[in-house]
Amino acid sequence: MAVRAVRGAVQLERDEAGHMDEQVGALLTAVLERNELTADDLISIWFTATPDLHSDFPAAAARKLGIVDVPLICAQELDIEGAMPRVVRILAHIESDRPRAGIAHVYLGAAAALRKDIAQ
């Protein structure tokens, strides 16, 4: 079993805690499903949020999904002029038998524009 990293992102329509929970939950669920993972396969998850998001911690959505014994951390994304607003990004470290090229990175909705080079 190898340690792999999975990236993902979602753009929120608005800065509201319930909306963040819904969208980040959908992102995490998609990452797990597309990579055939369970919570036991997760080592840790880094969340970043753009500086315009203040309503909640993105990691709270993971806890609401039942990911309760995995180390999580939230940080603020760099405030770069012209960057896409209201984006939550993840970097999940996992245990997987998949080769690095077989990892499915997940960019939902408008966030797909962030990484056009990664197959969705």
Short mmCIF file of C-alpha atoms in Angstrom, two decimals:
data_model
loop_
_atom_site.label_atom_id
_atom_site.label_comp_id
_atom_site.label_asym_id
_atom_site.label_seq_id
_atom_site.Cartn_x
_atom_site.Cartn_y
_atom_site.Cartn_z
CA MET A 1 0.00 0.00 0.00
CA ALA A 2 1.43 3.37 -1.05
CA VAL A 3 0.86 6.85 0.29
CA ARG A 4 -0.71 9.05 -2.40
CA ALA A 5 -2.04 12.60 -2.54
CA VAL A 6 -5.41 13.62 -3.99
CA ARG A 7 -6.21 17.21 -4.93
CA GLY A 8 -9.58 18.83 -5.34
CA ALA A 9 -11.47 22.10 -5.24
CA VAL A 10 -14.92 23.60 -5.36
CA GLN A 11 -16.10 27.17 -5.83
CA LEU A 12 -18.88 28.29 -3.50
CA GLU A 13 -21.73 30.45 -4.76
CA ARG A 14 -21.88 32.33 -1.47
CA ASP A 15 -20.17 32.50 1.92
CA GLU A 16 -22.69 30.71 4.14
CA ALA A 17 -21.88 27.90 6.56
CA GLY A 18 -24.63 25.57 5.32
CA HIS A 19 -23.63 26.09 1.71
CA MET A 20 -19.98 25.45 2.57
CA ASP A 21 -20.89 22.22 4.37
CA GLU A 22 -22.93 21.08 1.36
CA GLN A 23 -20.30 21.90 -1.26
CA VAL A 24 -17.25 20.69 0.67
CA GLY A 25 -19.18 17.56 1.61
CA ALA A 26 -19.92 16.95 -2.08
CA LEU A 27 -16.24 17.44 -2.92
CA LEU A 28 -15.07 14.99 -0.26
CA THR A 29 -17.72 12.44 -1.24
CA ALA A 30 -16.65 12.68 -4.89
CA VAL A 31 -12.98 12.22 -3.97
CA LEU A 32 -13.80 9.11 -1.93
CA GLU A 33 -16.10 7.62 -4.56
CA ARG A 34 -13.93 8.31 -7.62
CA ASN A 35 -10.89 6.81 -5.90
CA GLU A 36 -12.81 3.92 -4.29
CA LEU A 37 -11.76 5.04 -0.81
CA THR A 38 -13.25 4.83 2.65
CA ALA A 39 -12.48 7.04 5.64
CA ASP A 40 -10.04 4.33 6.82
CA ASP A 41 -7.89 5.03 3.74
CA LEU A 42 -7.44 8.70 4.69
CA ILE A 43 -4.22 9.74 6.42
CA SER A 44 -4.86 13.49 6.64
CA ILE A 45 -6.56 16.32 4.78
CA TRP A 46 -5.40 19.91 4.27
CA PHE A 47 -8.12 22.42 3.45
CA THR A 48 -7.49 25.91 2.16
CA ALA A 49 -10.07 28.62 1.62
CA THR A 50 -9.73 31.89 -0.24
CA PRO A 51 -9.62 34.98 2.01
CA ASP A 52 -13.23 35.89 1.14
CA LEU A 53 -14.63 32.83 2.98
CA HIS A 54 -15.37 33.45 6.67
CA SER A 55 -18.56 31.55 7.52
CA ASP A 56 -17.07 28.26 8.74
CA PHE A 57 -14.09 25.94 8.74
CA PRO A 58 -14.12 23.73 5.63
CA ALA A 59 -12.98 20.81 7.80
CA ALA A 60 -16.30 20.95 9.67
CA ALA A 61 -17.92 19.39 6.58
CA ALA A 62 -15.62 16.38 6.88
CA ARG A 63 -16.60 15.86 10.49
CA LYS A 64 -20.28 16.01 9.51
CA LEU A 65 -19.62 13.25 6.96
CA GLY A 66 -18.30 11.04 9.76
CA ILE A 67 -14.59 11.58 9.09
CA VAL A 68 -13.83 11.96 12.78
CA ASP A 69 -10.49 10.26 13.46
CA VAL A 70 -8.48 11.74 10.57
CA PRO A 71 -6.20 14.73 11.19
CA LEU A 72 -7.60 17.81 9.41
CA ILE A 73 -6.23 21.33 9.13
CA CYS A 74 -7.54 24.53 7.57
CA ALA A 75 -5.46 27.37 6.17
CA GLN A 76 -6.04 30.50 4.15
CA GLU A 77 -5.15 30.45 0.46
CA LEU A 78 -2.87 33.20 -0.85
CA ASP A 79 -4.68 36.43 -1.69
CA ILE A 80 -3.65 36.76 -5.33
CA GLU A 81 -5.18 39.51 -7.45
CA GLY A 82 -7.46 38.04 -10.12
CA ALA A 83 -7.68 34.60 -8.46
CA MET A 84 -10.99 32.75 -8.52
CA PRO A 85 -13.08 33.84 -5.48
CA ARG A 86 -14.83 31.65 -2.87
CA VAL A 87 -12.76 28.51 -3.46
CA VAL A 88 -12.09 25.67 -1.05
CA ARG A 89 -9.21 23.40 -2.00
CA ILE A 90 -8.18 20.08 -0.50
CA LEU A 91 -5.02 18.02 -0.42
CA ALA A 92 -5.81 14.59 0.98
CA HIS A 93 -3.10 12.09 1.85
CA ILE A 94 -4.34 8.54 1.37
CA GLU A 95 -3.25 4.92 1.40
CA SER A 96 -3.97 3.30 -1.94
CA ASP A 97 -2.83 0.53 -4.26
CA ARG A 98 -3.55 2.78 -7.24
CA PRO A 99 -0.55 4.06 -9.18
CA ARG A 100 -0.01 7.82 -8.99
CA ALA A 101 -1.39 8.18 -12.54
CA GLY A 102 -4.56 6.36 -11.45
CA ILE A 103 -5.53 8.87 -8.77
CA ALA A 104 -8.67 10.85 -9.65
CA HIS A 105 -8.31 14.51 -8.68
CA VAL A 106 -11.69 16.21 -8.33
CA TYR A 107 -12.50 19.79 -9.35
CA LEU A 108 -16.22 20.46 -9.13
CA GLY A 109 -18.21 23.07 -11.04
CA ALA A 110 -16.39 26.27 -11.94
CA ALA A 111 -13.31 25.08 -10.02
CA ALA A 112 -12.59 22.72 -12.93
CA ALA A 113 -11.06 25.78 -14.64
CA LEU A 114 -8.31 25.80 -12.01
CA ARG A 115 -6.73 22.59 -13.32
CA LYS A 116 -7.67 21.98 -16.93
CA ASP A 117 -4.60 19.75 -17.19
CA ILE A 118 -6.01 17.15 -14.79
CA ALA A 119 -8.60 14.77 -16.19
CA GLN A 120 -11.90 15.00 -14.40
#
